[in-house]
PDB file of C-alpha atoms and ligand atoms in Angstrom:
ATOM      1  CA  MET A   1     -13.918   9.606  -2.872  1.00 95.00           C
ATOM      2  CA  ASN A   2     -10.119   9.417  -3.254  1.00 98.00           C
ATOM      3  CA  ILE A   3      -7.929   8.363  -0.350  1.00 98.00           C
ATOM      4  CA  ILE A   4      -4.307   7.601   0.481  1.00 98.00           C
ATOM      5  CA  LEU A   5      -3.267   4.750   2.767  1.00 98.00           C
ATOM      6  CA  LEU A   6       0.067   5.753   4.238  1.00 98.00           C
ATOM      7  CA  GLY A   7       2.386   3.709   6.424  1.00 97.00           C
ATOM      8  CA  PRO A   8       5.673   1.788   6.531  1.00 96.00           C
ATOM      9  CA  PRO A   9       6.195  -1.659   4.960  1.00 95.00           C
ATOM     10  CA  GLY A  10       3.806  -4.149   6.524  1.00 93.00           C
ATOM     11  CA  ALA A  11       1.547  -1.500   8.064  1.00 96.00           C
ATOM     12  CA  GLY A  12      -1.477  -3.116   6.384  1.00 95.00           C
ATOM     13  CA  LYS A  13      -2.027  -0.805   3.406  1.00 97.00           C
ATOM     14  CA  GLY A  14      -2.655  -3.647   0.960  1.00 94.00           C
ATOM     15  CA  THR A  15      -4.804  -5.606   3.424  1.00 93.00           C
ATOM     16  CA  GLN A  16      -7.075  -2.651   4.100  1.00 97.00           C
ATOM     17  CA  ALA A  17      -7.188  -1.593   0.441  1.00 97.00           C
ATOM     18  CA  GLU A  18      -8.339  -5.091  -0.521  1.00 94.00           C
ATOM     19  CA  ARG A  19     -11.201  -4.773   2.002  1.00 96.00           C
ATOM     20  CA  LEU A  20     -12.245  -1.338   0.750  1.00 97.00           C
ATOM     21  CA  VAL A  21     -12.358  -2.692  -2.796  1.00 96.00           C
ATOM     22  CA  ALA A  22     -14.696  -5.469  -1.641  1.00 95.00           C
ATOM     23  CA  SER A  23     -16.893  -3.332   0.627  1.00 96.00           C
ATOM     24  CA  ARG A  24     -17.098  -0.068  -1.302  1.00 96.00           C
ATOM     25  CA  GLY A  25     -16.214  -0.826  -4.908  1.00 94.00           C
ATOM     26  CA  MET A  26     -13.225   1.487  -4.773  1.00 97.00           C
ATOM     27  CA  VAL A  27     -10.174   0.793  -6.965  1.00 97.00           C
ATOM     28  CA  GLN A  28      -6.813  -0.066  -5.399  1.00 97.00           C
ATOM     29  CA  MET A  29      -3.825   1.702  -6.947  1.00 97.00           C
ATOM     30  CA  SER A  30      -0.744   0.015  -5.528  1.00 97.00           C
ATOM     31  CA  THR A  31       2.454   1.242  -7.143  1.00 97.00           C
ATOM     32  CA  GLY A  32       4.202  -1.755  -5.554  1.00 96.00           C
ATOM     33  CA  ASP A  33       1.854  -4.169  -7.380  1.00 94.00           C
ATOM     34  CA  MET A  34       2.224  -2.217 -10.637  1.00 95.00           C
ATOM     35  CA  LEU A  35       6.023  -2.282 -10.354  1.00 96.00           C
ATOM     36  CA  ARG A  36       6.029  -6.023  -9.592  1.00 93.00           C
ATOM     37  CA  ALA A  37       3.935  -6.600 -12.734  1.00 93.00           C
ATOM     38  CA  GLU A  38       6.445  -4.576 -14.768  1.00 93.00           C
ATOM     39  CA  LYS A  39       9.328  -6.487 -13.166  1.00 92.00           C
ATOM     40  CA  ASN A  40       7.746  -9.845 -14.034  1.00 90.00           C
ATOM     41  CA  ALA A  41       7.198  -8.754 -17.628  1.00 91.00           C
ATOM     42  CA  GLY A  42      10.982  -9.088 -18.050  1.00 87.00           C
ATOM     43  CA  THR A  43      11.359  -5.879 -20.050  1.00 91.00           C
ATOM     44  CA  GLU A  44      14.514  -3.758 -19.852  1.00 92.00           C
ATOM     45  CA  LEU A  45      12.622  -1.334 -17.609  1.00 91.00           C
ATOM     46  CA  GLY A  46      11.476  -4.309 -15.541  1.00 94.00           C
ATOM     47  CA  ASP A  47      15.069  -5.442 -14.995  1.00 94.00           C
ATOM     48  CA  ARG A  48      16.071  -1.992 -13.772  1.00 93.00           C
ATOM     49  CA  ILE A  49      13.070  -1.879 -11.439  1.00 95.00           C
ATOM     50  CA  LYS A  50      13.885  -5.342 -10.090  1.00 95.00           C
ATOM     51  CA  ALA A  51      17.367  -4.294  -8.975  1.00 94.00           C
ATOM     52  CA  VAL A  52      15.992  -1.296  -7.074  1.00 96.00           C
ATOM     53  CA  MET A  53      13.046  -3.127  -5.468  1.00 96.00           C
ATOM     54  CA  ASP A  54      15.067  -6.168  -4.444  1.00 95.00           C
ATOM     55  CA  ALA A  55      17.445  -3.792  -2.628  1.00 95.00           C
ATOM     56  CA  GLY A  56      14.487  -2.186  -0.819  1.00 96.00           C
ATOM     57  CA  GLU A  57      15.131   1.250  -2.281  1.00 97.00           C
ATOM     58  CA  LEU A  58      12.664   3.592  -3.977  1.00 97.00           C
ATOM     59  CA  VAL A  59      12.050   3.503  -7.717  1.00 97.00           C
ATOM     60  CA  SER A  60      12.287   6.926  -9.420  1.00 97.00           C
ATOM     61  CA  ASP A  61       9.454   9.423  -9.001  1.00 96.00           C
ATOM     62  CA  GLU A  62       9.038   9.654 -12.801  1.00 95.00           C
ATOM     63  CA  ILE A  63       8.399   5.937 -13.253  1.00 95.00           C
ATOM     64  CA  VAL A  64       5.837   5.576 -10.458  1.00 96.00           C
ATOM     65  CA  SER A  65       4.022   8.809 -11.237  1.00 94.00           C
ATOM     66  CA  ALA A  66       3.615   7.727 -14.873  1.00 94.00           C
ATOM     67  CA  LEU A  67       2.062   4.455 -13.674  1.00 94.00           C
ATOM     68  CA  ILE A  68      -0.420   6.298 -11.437  1.00 96.00           C
ATOM     69  CA  ASP A  69      -1.242   8.795 -14.178  1.00 94.00           C
ATOM     70  CA  ASN A  70      -2.144   5.979 -16.602  1.00 93.00           C
ATOM     71  CA  CYS A  71      -4.265   4.109 -14.088  1.00 94.00           C
ATOM     72  CA  LEU A  72      -6.195   7.125 -12.887  1.00 94.00           C
ATOM     73  CA  ALA A  73      -7.027   8.162 -16.439  1.00 91.00           C
ATOM     74  CA  ALA A  74      -8.594   4.722 -16.953  1.00 93.00           C
ATOM     75  CA  LEU A  75     -10.965   5.029 -13.954  1.00 95.00           C
ATOM     76  CA  LYS A  76     -14.665   5.721 -14.402  1.00 94.00           C
ATOM     77  CA  PRO A  77     -15.679   9.034 -12.810  1.00 92.00           C
ATOM     78  CA  GLU A  78     -17.839   7.310 -10.195  1.00 93.00           C
ATOM     79  CA  GLN A  79     -15.014   5.024  -9.051  1.00 96.00           C
ATOM     80  CA  GLY A  80     -13.027   6.139  -6.021  1.00 97.00           C
ATOM     81  CA  ALA A  81      -9.264   5.573  -5.861  1.00 98.00           C
ATOM     82  CA  ILE A  82      -7.261   4.113  -2.979  1.00 98.00           C
ATOM     83  CA  PHE A  83      -3.606   5.076  -3.291  1.00 98.00           C
ATOM     84  CA  ASP A  84      -1.601   2.282  -1.644  1.00 98.00           C
ATOM     85  CA  GLY A  85       2.117   2.985  -1.361  1.00 97.00           C
ATOM     86  CA  TYR A  86       1.904   6.235  -3.292  1.00 98.00           C
ATOM     87  CA  PRO A  87       2.948   9.013  -2.782  1.00 98.00           C
ATOM     88  CA  ARG A  88       6.219   8.038  -1.124  1.00 98.00           C
ATOM     89  CA  THR A  89       8.150  11.305  -1.483  1.00 98.00           C
ATOM     90  CA  ALA A  90       7.228  14.987  -1.242  1.00 97.00           C
ATOM     91  CA  ALA A  91       7.763  15.236  -5.014  1.00 97.00           C
ATOM     92  CA  GLN A  92       5.267  12.416  -5.610  1.00 98.00           C
ATOM     93  CA  ALA A  93       2.756  14.155  -3.317  1.00 98.00           C
ATOM     94  CA  GLY A  94       2.999  17.264  -5.506  1.00 97.00           C
ATOM     95  CA  THR A  95       2.608  15.217  -8.684  1.00 97.00           C
ATOM     96  CA  LEU A  96      -0.431  13.424  -7.274  1.00 97.00           C
ATOM     97  CA  ASP A  97      -2.163  16.767  -6.700  1.00 97.00           C
ATOM     98  CA  GLU A  98      -1.544  17.650 -10.347  1.00 97.00           C
ATOM     99  CA  ILE A  99      -2.718  14.284 -11.658  1.00 97.00           C
ATOM    100  CA  LEU A 100      -5.874  14.397  -9.527  1.00 97.00           C
ATOM    101  CA  GLY A 101      -6.602  17.962 -10.650  1.00 96.00           C
ATOM    102  CA  ASN A 102      -6.163  17.000 -14.310  1.00 95.00           C
ATOM    103  CA  ASN A 103      -8.744  14.266 -13.784  1.00 94.00           C
ATOM    104  CA  GLY A 104     -11.226  16.503 -11.978  1.00 94.00           C
ATOM    105  CA  ARG A 105     -10.620  14.755  -8.657  1.00 96.00           C
ATOM    106  CA  ARG A 106      -9.492  15.772  -5.209  1.00 96.00           C
ATOM    107  CA  LEU A 107      -8.046  14.031  -2.194  1.00 97.00           C
ATOM    108  CA  ASP A 108     -10.603  13.409   0.547  1.00 97.00           C
ATOM    109  CA  HIS A 109      -8.649  11.546   3.228  1.00 98.00           C
ATOM    110  CA  VAL A 110      -5.119  10.502   4.044  1.00 98.00           C
ATOM    111  CA  ILE A 111      -5.051   7.635   6.515  1.00 98.00           C
ATOM    112  CA  GLU A 112      -1.799   7.030   8.334  1.00 98.00           C
ATOM    113  CA  LEU A 113      -1.487   3.529   9.731  1.00 98.00           C
ATOM    114  CA  HIS A 114       0.600   4.121  12.816  1.00 96.00           C
ATOM    115  CA  VAL A 115       2.669   1.053  13.718  1.00 95.00           C
ATOM    116  CA  ASP A 116       5.512  -0.283  15.801  1.00 92.00           C
ATOM    117  CA  GLU A 117       8.239  -0.971  13.229  1.00 88.00           C
ATOM    118  CA  ASP A 118       9.957  -3.658  15.288  1.00 85.00           C
ATOM    119  CA  LYS A 119       6.820  -5.805  15.245  1.00 89.00           C
ATOM    120  CA  LEU A 120       6.362  -5.382  11.495  1.00 91.00           C
ATOM    121  CA  VAL A 121       9.213  -7.667  10.551  1.00 91.00           C
ATOM    122  CA  THR A 122       7.135 -10.643  11.788  1.00 90.00           C
ATOM    123  CA  ARG A 123       4.192  -9.477   9.715  1.00 90.00           C
ATOM    124  CA  ILE A 124       6.260  -9.135   6.587  1.00 94.00           C
ATOM    125  CA  VAL A 125       8.308 -12.313   6.675  1.00 92.00           C
ATOM    126  CA  GLY A 126       5.101 -14.340   7.326  1.00 93.00           C
ATOM    127  CA  ARG A 127       3.203 -12.855   4.417  1.00 94.00           C
ATOM    128  CA  TYR A 128       2.278 -14.668   1.176  1.00 95.00           C
ATOM    129  CA  THR A 129      -0.274 -14.312  -1.604  1.00 95.00           C
ATOM    130  CA  CYS A 130      -2.300 -16.533  -3.907  1.00 97.00           C
ATOM    131  CA  ALA A 131      -0.327 -16.962  -7.136  1.00 96.00           C
ATOM    132  CA  THR A 132      -3.578 -16.974  -9.143  1.00 96.00           C
ATOM    133  CA  CYS A 133      -5.676 -14.100  -7.787  1.00 94.00           C
ATOM    134  CA  GLY A 134      -3.281 -12.206  -5.508  1.00 91.00           C
ATOM    135  CA  ALA A 135      -5.345 -12.557  -2.302  1.00 92.00           C
ATOM    136  CA  GLY A 136      -3.131 -11.898   0.722  1.00 91.00           C
ATOM    137  CA  TYR A 137      -2.428 -14.329   3.590  1.00 94.00           C
ATOM    138  CA  HIS A 138      -0.150 -14.639   6.603  1.00 93.00           C
ATOM    139  CA  ASP A 139       1.445 -17.673   8.311  1.00 93.00           C
ATOM    140  CA  MET A 140       0.215 -16.521  11.734  1.00 91.00           C
ATOM    141  CA  PHE A 141      -2.469 -13.857  11.292  1.00 88.00           C
ATOM    142  CA  LYS A 142      -4.518 -14.805   8.245  1.00 91.00           C
ATOM    143  CA  GLN A 143      -4.466 -18.382   7.012  1.00 95.00           C
ATOM    144  CA  PRO A 144      -6.795 -19.700   4.305  1.00 97.00           C
ATOM    145  CA  LYS A 145      -9.936 -21.348   5.749  1.00 97.00           C
ATOM    146  CA  VAL A 146      -8.908 -24.641   4.143  1.00 97.00           C
ATOM    147  CA  ALA A 147      -5.130 -25.174   4.376  1.00 96.00           C
ATOM    148  CA  GLY A 148      -3.424 -24.816   1.002  1.00 96.00           C
ATOM    149  CA  THR A 149      -6.549 -23.527  -0.782  1.00 98.00           C
ATOM    150  CA  CYS A 150      -7.205 -19.859  -1.597  1.00 98.00           C
ATOM    151  CA  ASP A 151     -10.462 -18.592   0.005  1.00 97.00           C
ATOM    152  CA  VAL A 152     -11.148 -16.350  -2.968  1.00 96.00           C
ATOM    153  CA  CYS A 153     -10.408 -18.412  -6.095  1.00 98.00           C
ATOM    154  CA  GLY A 154      -9.725 -21.952  -4.837  1.00 98.00           C
ATOM    155  CA  GLY A 155      -6.152 -21.870  -6.195  1.00 98.00           C
ATOM    156  CA  HIS A 156      -3.456 -24.023  -4.610  1.00 98.00           C
ATOM    157  CA  GLU A 157      -0.308 -22.110  -5.486  1.00 97.00           C
ATOM    158  CA  PHE A 158       1.050 -19.353  -3.293  1.00 97.00           C
ATOM    159  CA  LYS A 159       4.078 -17.080  -3.531  1.00 96.00           C
ATOM    160  CA  ARG A 160       6.270 -14.813  -1.407  1.00 95.00           C
ATOM    161  CA  ARG A 161       7.850 -11.503  -2.383  1.00 93.00           C
ATOM    162  CA  ALA A 162      11.575 -11.290  -3.169  1.00 92.00           C
ATOM    163  CA  ASP A 163      11.923  -8.226  -0.899  1.00 94.00           C
ATOM    164  CA  ASP A 164      10.248  -9.826   2.127  1.00 94.00           C
ATOM    165  CA  ASN A 165      13.398 -10.783   3.994  1.00 92.00           C
ATOM    166  CA  GLU A 166      14.580  -9.130   7.187  1.00 90.00           C
ATOM    167  CA  GLN A 167      17.556  -7.277   5.696  1.00 92.00           C
ATOM    168  CA  THR A 168      15.574  -5.738   2.830  1.00 95.00           C
ATOM    169  CA  VAL A 169      12.710  -4.885   5.176  1.00 94.00           C
ATOM    170  CA  ARG A 170      15.114  -2.834   7.316  1.00 93.00           C
ATOM    171  CA  THR A 171      16.199  -0.865   4.227  1.00 95.00           C
ATOM    172  CA  ARG A 172      12.545  -0.333   3.199  1.00 96.00           C
ATOM    173  CA  MET A 173      11.790   1.015   6.676  1.00 95.00           C
ATOM    174  CA  ALA A 174      14.764   3.382   6.574  1.00 96.00           C
ATOM    175  CA  GLU A 175      13.558   4.641   3.178  1.00 97.00           C
ATOM    176  CA  TYR A 176      10.115   5.216   4.687  1.00 97.00           C
ATOM    177  CA  ARG A 177      11.491   7.208   7.616  1.00 96.00           C
ATOM    178  CA  ALA A 178      13.801   9.328   5.433  1.00 98.00           C
ATOM    179  CA  LYS A 179      11.641   9.974   2.374  1.00 98.00           C
ATOM    180  CA  THR A 180       7.994   9.122   3.026  1.00 98.00           C
ATOM    181  CA  ALA A 181       7.359  10.225   6.623  1.00 97.00           C
ATOM    182  CA  PRO A 182       8.057  13.860   5.582  1.00 97.00           C
ATOM    183  CA  VAL A 183       4.842  13.863   3.501  1.00 98.00           C
ATOM    184  CA  ILE A 184       2.746  13.398   6.673  1.00 98.00           C
ATOM    185  CA  PRO A 185       2.972  17.072   7.792  1.00 97.00           C
ATOM    186  CA  ILE A 186       1.934  18.194   4.288  1.00 97.00           C
ATOM    187  CA  TYR A 187      -1.441  16.462   4.663  1.00 98.00           C
ATOM    188  CA  GLU A 188      -1.698  17.287   8.353  1.00 97.00           C
ATOM    189  CA  ALA A 189      -1.478  20.982   7.463  1.00 98.00           C
ATOM    190  CA  ARG A 190      -4.349  20.527   4.999  1.00 97.00           C
ATOM    191  CA  GLY A 191      -6.526  18.960   7.693  1.00 97.00           C
ATOM    192  CA  ILE A 192      -7.124  15.729   5.764  1.00 97.00           C
ATOM    193  CA  LEU A 193      -4.834  13.392   7.718  1.00 98.00           C
ATOM    194  CA  THR A 194      -6.140  10.870  10.246  1.00 97.00           C
ATOM    195  CA  ARG A 195      -3.776   8.673  12.247  1.00 97.00           C
ATOM    196  CA  ILE A 196      -5.076   5.194  13.042  1.00 97.00           C
ATOM    197  CA  ASP A 197      -3.586   2.509  15.282  1.00 97.00           C
ATOM    198  CA  GLY A 198      -2.300  -0.012  12.734  1.00 97.00           C
ATOM    199  CA  MET A 199      -1.251  -2.452  15.488  1.00 95.00           C
ATOM    200  CA  ALA A 200      -4.868  -3.269  16.300  1.00 96.00           C
ATOM    201  CA  ASP A 201      -6.311  -6.415  14.717  1.00 93.00           C
ATOM    202  CA  ILE A 202      -7.329  -6.284  11.057  1.00 93.00           C
ATOM    203  CA  ASP A 203     -11.094  -5.890  11.724  1.00 96.00           C
ATOM    204  CA  THR A 204     -10.529  -3.088  14.236  1.00 97.00           C
ATOM    205  CA  VAL A 205      -8.342  -1.198  11.748  1.00 98.00           C
ATOM    206  CA  SER A 206     -11.010  -1.641   9.044  1.00 98.00           C
ATOM    207  CA  ALA A 207     -13.690  -0.280  11.392  1.00 97.00           C
ATOM    208  CA  ALA A 208     -11.525   2.743  12.234  1.00 98.00           C
ATOM    209  CA  ILE A 209     -10.986   3.467   8.526  1.00 98.00           C
ATOM    210  CA  ALA A 210     -14.721   3.100   7.834  1.00 97.00           C
ATOM    211  CA  ALA A 211     -15.459   5.637  10.580  1.00 97.00           C
ATOM    212  CA  VAL A 212     -13.139   8.136   8.904  1.00 97.00           C
ATOM    213  CA  LEU A 213     -14.628   7.613   5.426  1.00 96.00           C
ATOM    214  CA  ASP A 214     -18.170   7.826   6.787  1.00 95.00           C
ATOM    215  CA  GLY A 215     -17.368  10.986   8.712  1.00 90.00           C
ATOM    216  CA  THR A 216     -18.210   9.481  12.087  1.00 88.00           C
ATOM    217  CA  GLN A 217     -14.760  10.034  13.577  1.00 77.00           C
ATOM    218  CA  THR A 218     -13.022  13.332  14.320  1.00 58.00           C
ATOM    219  CA  LYS A 219      -9.758  14.018  12.514  1.00 49.00           C
ATOM    220  CA  ALA A 220      -6.302  13.867  14.144  1.00 48.00           C
TER     221      ALA A 220
HETATM  222  P1  LIG B   1       5.055  -1.916  -1.718  1.00 60.75           P
HETATM  223  O1  LIG B   1       4.567  -3.079  -2.462  1.00 60.75           O
HETATM  224  O2  LIG B   1       4.187  -0.727  -1.600  1.00 60.75           O
HETATM  225  O3  LIG B   1       5.527  -2.392  -0.294  1.00 60.75           O
HETATM  226  P2  LIG B   1       5.605  -1.677   1.134  1.00 60.75           P
HETATM  227  O4  LIG B   1       5.274  -0.242   1.222  1.00 60.75           O
HETATM  228  O5  LIG B   1       6.926  -2.070   1.638  1.00 60.75           O
HETATM  229  O6  LIG B   1       4.422  -2.244   1.900  1.00 60.75           O
HETATM  230  P3  LIG B   1       3.974  -3.709   1.961  1.00 60.75           P
HETATM  231  O7  LIG B   1       3.220  -4.086   0.745  1.00 60.75           O
HETATM  232  O8  LIG B   1       5.135  -4.569   2.345  1.00 60.75           O
HETATM  233  O9  LIG B   1       3.026  -3.663   3.234  1.00 60.75           O
HETATM  234  P4  LIG B   1       1.496  -3.291   3.374  1.00 60.75           P
HETATM  235  O10 LIG B   1       1.408  -2.031   4.156  1.00 60.75           O
HETATM  236  O11 LIG B   1       0.764  -3.365   2.086  1.00 60.75           O
HETATM  237  O12 LIG B   1       1.060  -4.465   4.353  1.00 60.75           O
HETATM  238  P5  LIG B   1       0.128  -5.731   4.085  1.00 60.75           P
HETATM  239  O13 LIG B   1      -1.289  -5.307   4.017  1.00 60.75           O
HETATM  240  O14 LIG B   1       0.652  -6.578   3.002  1.00 60.75           O
HETATM  241  O15 LIG B   1       6.440  -1.434  -2.357  1.00 60.75           O
HETATM  242  C1  LIG B   1       7.462  -2.369  -2.648  1.00 60.75           C
HETATM  243  C2  LIG B   1       8.639  -1.677  -3.320  1.00 60.75           C
HETATM  244  O16 LIG B   1       8.204  -1.073  -4.556  1.00 60.75           O
HETATM  245  C3  LIG B   1       9.262  -0.518  -2.545  1.00 60.75           C
HETATM  246  O17 LIG B   1      10.227  -0.979  -1.628  1.00 60.75           O
HETATM  247  C4  LIG B   1       9.871   0.300  -3.686  1.00 60.75           C
HETATM  248  O18 LIG B   1      11.059  -0.273  -4.156  1.00 60.75           O
HETATM  249  C5  LIG B   1       8.835   0.168  -4.784  1.00 60.75           C
HETATM  250  N1  LIG B   1       7.804   1.225  -4.745  1.00 60.75           N
HETATM  251  C6  LIG B   1       6.459   1.044  -4.530  1.00 60.75           C
HETATM  252  N2  LIG B   1       5.799   2.210  -4.576  1.00 60.75           N
HETATM  253  C7  LIG B   1       6.737   3.168  -4.823  1.00 60.75           C
HETATM  254  C8  LIG B   1       6.678   4.578  -4.947  1.00 60.75           C
HETATM  255  N3  LIG B   1       5.514   5.239  -4.829  1.00 60.75           N
HETATM  256  N4  LIG B   1       7.829   5.249  -5.183  1.00 60.75           N
HETATM  257  C9  LIG B   1       8.998   4.589  -5.306  1.00 60.75           C
HETATM  258  N5  LIG B   1       9.137   3.256  -5.182  1.00 60.75           N
HETATM  259  C10 LIG B   1       8.010   2.542  -4.939  1.00 60.75           C
HETATM  260  O19 LIG B   1       0.318  -6.471   5.486  1.00 60.75           O
HETATM  261  C11 LIG B   1       1.515  -7.183   5.785  1.00 60.75           C
HETATM  262  C12 LIG B   1       1.168  -8.520   6.439  1.00 60.75           C
HETATM  263  O20 LIG B   1       0.638  -8.304   7.735  1.00 60.75           O
HETATM  264  C13 LIG B   1       0.115  -9.319   5.686  1.00 60.75           C
HETATM  265  O21 LIG B   1       0.463 -10.660   5.684  1.00 60.75           O
HETATM  266  C14 LIG B   1      -1.183  -9.093   6.460  1.00 60.75           C
HETATM  267  O22 LIG B   1      -2.017 -10.221   6.400  1.00 60.75           O
HETATM  268  C15 LIG B   1      -0.688  -8.825   7.854  1.00 60.75           C
HETATM  269  N6  LIG B   1      -1.476  -7.797   8.518  1.00 60.75           N
HETATM  270  C16 LIG B   1      -1.977  -6.647   7.968  1.00 60.75           C
HETATM  271  N7  LIG B   1      -2.642  -5.923   8.892  1.00 60.75           N
HETATM  272  C17 LIG B   1      -2.545  -6.610  10.060  1.00 60.75           C
HETATM  273  C18 LIG B   1      -3.021  -6.372  11.385  1.00 60.75           C
HETATM  274  N8  LIG B   1      -3.742  -5.278  11.700  1.00 60.75           N
HETATM  275  N9  LIG B   1      -2.713  -7.296  12.333  1.00 60.75           N
HETATM  276  C19 LIG B   1      -1.995  -8.405  12.020  1.00 60.75           C
HETATM  277  N10 LIG B   1      -1.528  -8.690  10.780  1.00 60.75           N
HETATM  278  C20 LIG B   1      -1.791  -7.807   9.818  1.00 60.75           C
HETATM  279 MG1  LIG B   2       1.352  -3.685   0.075  1.00 60.75          MG
HETATM  280 ZN1  LIG B   3      -6.704 -16.935  -5.105  1.00 60.75          ZN
END
């Protein structure tokens, strides 16, 4: 099964992808994570990416599609893909169809996490991750069970993203509205889009996604 998690910054794409990886053995394909890895590598490409990401703008379609192409080719046939933060433009949506076709795959579900953008700023500025294993946490909504210790790996170092400040978040949201929201009708027309209330608590959102993947919920 191959699915897309679609939604603005802070909608919960990464949080829900992480859960699907744990519960269903699917593979998360986050272009944001891939780009951050490239950025941290300090290459010339990484420096160019850093400038774009830190401004909250979109990296070029060519760069992100090449990343997805490489990752999908490395998947085992039985592994399902969760596209997190990709596609983000109509052009990327077209490229994804091609890449999936070339790999003998098809898109089963597109899940739109429907959220109230004004409330997302709180989610984003409170977010941090384990510096060792990448597990995600939040100052208010998801703290480690033991303060200062990662639930997953026991690490003690945490980090915050350079683009998680209010001003950059506003730019990221404007980019979403202008360039990414227009892909929603494409998938709606194909009958594979389901809209879920992303403002519900994390467990409720997970249950709603599970119902879609298990075919126990009717489509939007
Ligand atoms: P990317 O890394 O994809 O960031 P984003 O889309 O802005 O989304 P986020 O990762 O901020 O949010 P999320 O939906 O994953 O939410 P999360 O689960 O963390 O992209 C970053 C940048 O890379 C882009 O700006 C662009 O420059 C570039 N880029 C990436 N992909 C690209 C592409 N395809 N094309 C071009 N450029 C690209 O949740 C947020 C917080 O809220 C967490 O702390 C979480 O614990 C909490 N939370 C989650 N769900 C809930 C809930 N239901 N209730 C309460 N709290 C919750
Ligand atoms: Mg994310
Ligand atoms: Zn950890």
